[in-house]
PDB file of C-alpha atoms in Angstrom:
ATOM      1  CA  GLN A 118     -38.849  41.409  98.721  1.00 87.00           C
ATOM      2  CA  VAL A 119     -38.419  37.659  98.354  1.00 92.00           C
ATOM      3  CA  GLN A 120     -40.969  35.382 100.002  1.00 96.00           C
ATOM      4  CA  LEU A 121     -40.936  31.591 100.000  1.00 97.00           C
ATOM      5  CA  VAL A 122     -44.043  29.737 101.168  1.00 97.00           C
ATOM      6  CA  GLU A 123     -44.016  25.970 101.662  1.00 97.00           C
ATOM      7  CA  SER A 124     -46.993  23.626 101.585  1.00 97.00           C
ATOM      8  CA  GLY A 125     -47.720  19.918 101.264  1.00 97.00           C
ATOM      9  CA  GLY A 126     -46.357  18.608 104.532  1.00 96.00           C
ATOM     10  CA  GLY A 127     -48.189  16.288 106.880  1.00 97.00           C
ATOM     11  CA  SER A 128     -48.125  12.849 108.436  1.00 98.00           C
ATOM     12  CA  VAL A 129     -47.568   9.624 106.540  1.00 98.00           C
ATOM     13  CA  GLN A 130     -46.647   6.050 107.309  1.00 98.00           C
ATOM     14  CA  ALA A 131     -43.244   4.659 106.445  1.00 98.00           C
ATOM     15  CA  GLY A 132     -43.040   3.791 102.768  1.00 98.00           C
ATOM     16  CA  GLY A 133     -45.465   6.523 101.818  1.00 98.00           C
ATOM     17  CA  SER A 134     -45.001   9.645  99.714  1.00 98.00           C
ATOM     18  CA  LEU A 135     -45.446  13.388 100.046  1.00 98.00           C
ATOM     19  CA  ARG A 136     -44.781  16.287  97.709  1.00 98.00           C
ATOM     20  CA  LEU A 137     -43.666  19.589  99.147  1.00 98.00           C
ATOM     21  CA  SER A 138     -44.225  22.816  97.245  1.00 98.00           C
ATOM     22  CA  CYS A 139     -42.542  26.184  97.653  1.00 98.00           C
ATOM     23  CA  VAL A 140     -44.116  29.166  95.924  1.00 98.00           C
ATOM     24  CA  ALA A 141     -41.697  32.028  95.406  1.00 96.00           C
ATOM     25  CA  SER A 142     -42.561  35.690  95.058  1.00 94.00           C
ATOM     26  CA  GLY A 143     -40.122  38.505  94.403  1.00 91.00           C
ATOM     27  CA  SER A 144     -37.672  36.021  92.892  1.00 91.00           C
ATOM     28  CA  SER A 145     -37.529  33.552  90.019  1.00 90.00           C
ATOM     29  CA  VAL A 146     -37.019  29.862  90.846  1.00 91.00           C
ATOM     30  CA  SER A 147     -35.705  29.291  87.332  1.00 90.00           C
ATOM     31  CA  ALA A 148     -33.114  32.075  87.444  1.00 89.00           C
ATOM     32  CA  ASN A 149     -31.653  31.161  90.828  1.00 89.00           C
ATOM     33  CA  GLU A 150     -30.237  28.189  92.624  1.00 95.00           C
ATOM     34  CA  MET A 151     -32.858  26.781  94.975  1.00 97.00           C
ATOM     35  CA  ALA A 152     -32.639  24.195  97.729  1.00 98.00           C
ATOM     36  CA  TRP A 153     -34.459  22.218 100.397  1.00 98.00           C
ATOM     37  CA  TYR A 154     -33.163  21.804 103.935  1.00 98.00           C
ATOM     38  CA  ARG A 155     -34.594  20.051 106.955  1.00 98.00           C
ATOM     39  CA  ARG A 156     -34.228  20.102 110.718  1.00 98.00           C
ATOM     40  CA  ALA A 157     -34.985  16.955 112.647  1.00 96.00           C
ATOM     41  CA  PRO A 158     -35.791  17.136 116.379  1.00 91.00           C
ATOM     42  CA  GLY A 159     -32.645  17.814 118.397  1.00 93.00           C
ATOM     43  CA  LEU A 160     -30.422  18.077 115.322  1.00 95.00           C
ATOM     44  CA  PRO A 161     -29.028  20.995 113.316  1.00 96.00           C
ATOM     45  CA  ARG A 162     -30.560  21.987 109.997  1.00 96.00           C
ATOM     46  CA  GLU A 163     -29.165  19.906 107.150  1.00 97.00           C
ATOM     47  CA  TYR A 164     -29.057  20.205 103.383  1.00 97.00           C
ATOM     48  CA  VAL A 165     -31.394  17.856 101.482  1.00 98.00           C
ATOM     49  CA  ALA A 166     -31.378  18.766  97.781  1.00 98.00           C
ATOM     50  CA  ARG A 167     -30.403  21.539  95.383  1.00 98.00           C
ATOM     51  CA  ILE A 168     -31.247  22.565  91.828  1.00 97.00           C
ATOM     52  CA  ASP A 169     -29.223  25.159  89.973  1.00 95.00           C
ATOM     53  CA  LYS A 170     -30.440  27.562  87.313  1.00 92.00           C
ATOM     54  CA  PHE A 171     -29.401  25.079  84.605  1.00 95.00           C
ATOM     55  CA  GLY A 172     -31.535  22.340  86.142  1.00 95.00           C
ATOM     56  CA  MET A 173     -28.672  20.323  87.578  1.00 97.00           C
ATOM     57  CA  THR A 174     -29.658  18.577  90.807  1.00 98.00           C
ATOM     58  CA  THR A 175     -27.752  17.249  93.794  1.00 98.00           C
ATOM     59  CA  TYR A 176     -28.892  15.342  96.873  1.00 98.00           C
ATOM     60  CA  THR A 177     -27.615  14.402 100.252  1.00 98.00           C
ATOM     61  CA  ASP A 178     -26.751  10.702 100.328  1.00 98.00           C
ATOM     62  CA  SER A 179     -29.565   9.684 102.673  1.00 97.00           C
ATOM     63  CA  VAL A 180     -32.281  10.732 100.212  1.00 98.00           C
ATOM     64  CA  LYS A 181     -30.721   9.753  96.871  1.00 98.00           C
ATOM     65  CA  GLY A 182     -33.059   7.559  94.847  1.00 98.00           C
ATOM     66  CA  ARG A 183     -36.037   8.490  97.036  1.00 98.00           C
ATOM     67  CA  PHE A 184     -36.400  12.283  96.766  1.00 98.00           C
ATOM     68  CA  THR A 185     -36.619  14.408  93.625  1.00 98.00           C
ATOM     69  CA  ILE A 186     -36.235  18.172  93.483  1.00 98.00           C
ATOM     70  CA  SER A 187     -37.861  19.965  90.570  1.00 98.00           C
ATOM     71  CA  ARG A 188     -39.441  23.272  89.598  1.00 97.00           C
ATOM     72  CA  ASP A 189     -42.287  24.634  87.524  1.00 96.00           C
ATOM     73  CA  ASN A 190     -41.087  27.839  85.954  1.00 94.00           C
ATOM     74  CA  ALA A 191     -44.569  28.939  84.865  1.00 95.00           C
ATOM     75  CA  LYS A 192     -45.846  28.614  88.430  1.00 97.00           C
ATOM     76  CA  ASN A 193     -42.586  29.901  89.939  1.00 96.00           C
ATOM     77  CA  THR A 194     -42.732  26.932  92.294  1.00 98.00           C
ATOM     78  CA  LEU A 195     -40.108  24.583  93.675  1.00 98.00           C
ATOM     79  CA  TYR A 196     -41.027  20.988  94.555  1.00 98.00           C
ATOM     80  CA  LEU A 197     -39.638  18.128  96.583  1.00 98.00           C
ATOM     81  CA  GLN A 198     -41.168  14.752  95.762  1.00 98.00           C
ATOM     82  CA  MET A 199     -40.469  12.383  98.638  1.00 98.00           C
ATOM     83  CA  ASN A 200     -41.025   8.656  98.118  1.00 98.00           C
ATOM     84  CA  ALA A 201     -40.284   5.629 100.263  1.00 98.00           C
ATOM     85  CA  LEU A 202     -40.342   7.832 103.318  1.00 98.00           C
ATOM     86  CA  LYS A 203     -38.654   6.633 106.505  1.00 98.00           C
ATOM     87  CA  PRO A 204     -39.189   7.650 110.139  1.00 97.00           C
ATOM     88  CA  GLU A 205     -35.775   9.325 110.059  1.00 96.00           C
ATOM     89  CA  ASP A 206     -37.104  11.714 107.388  1.00 98.00           C
ATOM     90  CA  THR A 207     -39.291  13.277 110.077  1.00 98.00           C
ATOM     91  CA  ALA A 208     -38.319  16.944 110.242  1.00 98.00           C
ATOM     92  CA  ILE A 209     -39.319  20.488 109.483  1.00 98.00           C
ATOM     93  CA  TYR A 210     -38.513  21.108 105.825  1.00 98.00           C
ATOM     94  CA  TYR A 211     -37.397  24.517 104.592  1.00 98.00           C
ATOM     95  CA  CYS A 212     -37.297  26.013 101.122  1.00 97.00           C
ATOM     96  CA  ASN A 213     -34.154  28.047 100.534  1.00 97.00           C
ATOM     97  CA  GLN A 214     -32.714  30.468  98.024  1.00 95.00           C
ATOM     98  CA  PRO A 215     -28.960  30.614  98.665  1.00 93.00           C
ATOM     99  CA  PRO A 216     -27.060  33.894  98.367  1.00 90.00           C
ATOM    100  CA  LYS A 217     -26.384  35.041  94.832  1.00 85.00           C
ATOM    101  CA  PRO A 218     -22.733  35.535  93.827  1.00 86.00           C
ATOM    102  CA  GLY A 219     -21.401  38.634  95.541  1.00 88.00           C
ATOM    103  CA  SER A 220     -24.168  38.650  98.137  1.00 87.00           C
ATOM    104  CA  SER A 221     -24.505  37.174 101.616  1.00 89.00           C
ATOM    105  CA  LEU A 222     -28.305  37.332 101.633  1.00 91.00           C
ATOM    106  CA  ALA A 223     -30.173  34.028 101.738  1.00 94.00           C
ATOM    107  CA  TYR A 224     -33.927  33.549 101.880  1.00 96.00           C
ATOM    108  CA  TRP A 225     -35.876  30.920 103.802  1.00 97.00           C
ATOM    109  CA  GLY A 226     -39.442  29.757 103.957  1.00 97.00           C
ATOM    110  CA  GLN A 227     -41.234  29.410 107.257  1.00 97.00           C
ATOM    111  CA  GLY A 228     -40.803  25.637 107.278  1.00 97.00           C
ATOM    112  CA  ILE A 229     -43.312  22.821 107.090  1.00 98.00           C
ATOM    113  CA  GLN A 230     -43.606  19.696 109.226  1.00 98.00           C
ATOM    114  CA  VAL A 231     -43.209  16.221 107.775  1.00 98.00           C
ATOM    115  CA  THR A 232     -43.849  13.318 110.138  1.00 98.00           C
ATOM    116  CA  VAL A 233     -43.235   9.715 109.143  1.00 98.00           C
ATOM    117  CA  SER A 234     -44.499   6.999 111.458  1.00 98.00           C
ATOM    118  CA  ALA A 235     -43.163   3.461 111.583  1.00 95.00           C
TER     119      ALA A 235
END
């Protein structure tokens, strides 16, 4: 059974930084594509960043140059380093393992709150 547990959220002033962590169990972060999503108040959940099993990364335009997705294979942990945070980054952030090829099963963490004040 795959479990994803996020940590590292909190409140910060605009311009500050936070690092989110996602510890995976029952699955390997290095062998699978992994992603971060977020849901801001009143808005649908949106994609933030993705890393594939080869280490290639992609980002949504609004976070490019400010956020970095990475992983520690030894700790089986996914990270999201968030710098130069803006109030519009305020959201619940979710760790995600997308469905593997041939499967429709995706896994999600419980979500963690990030609040950025002006």
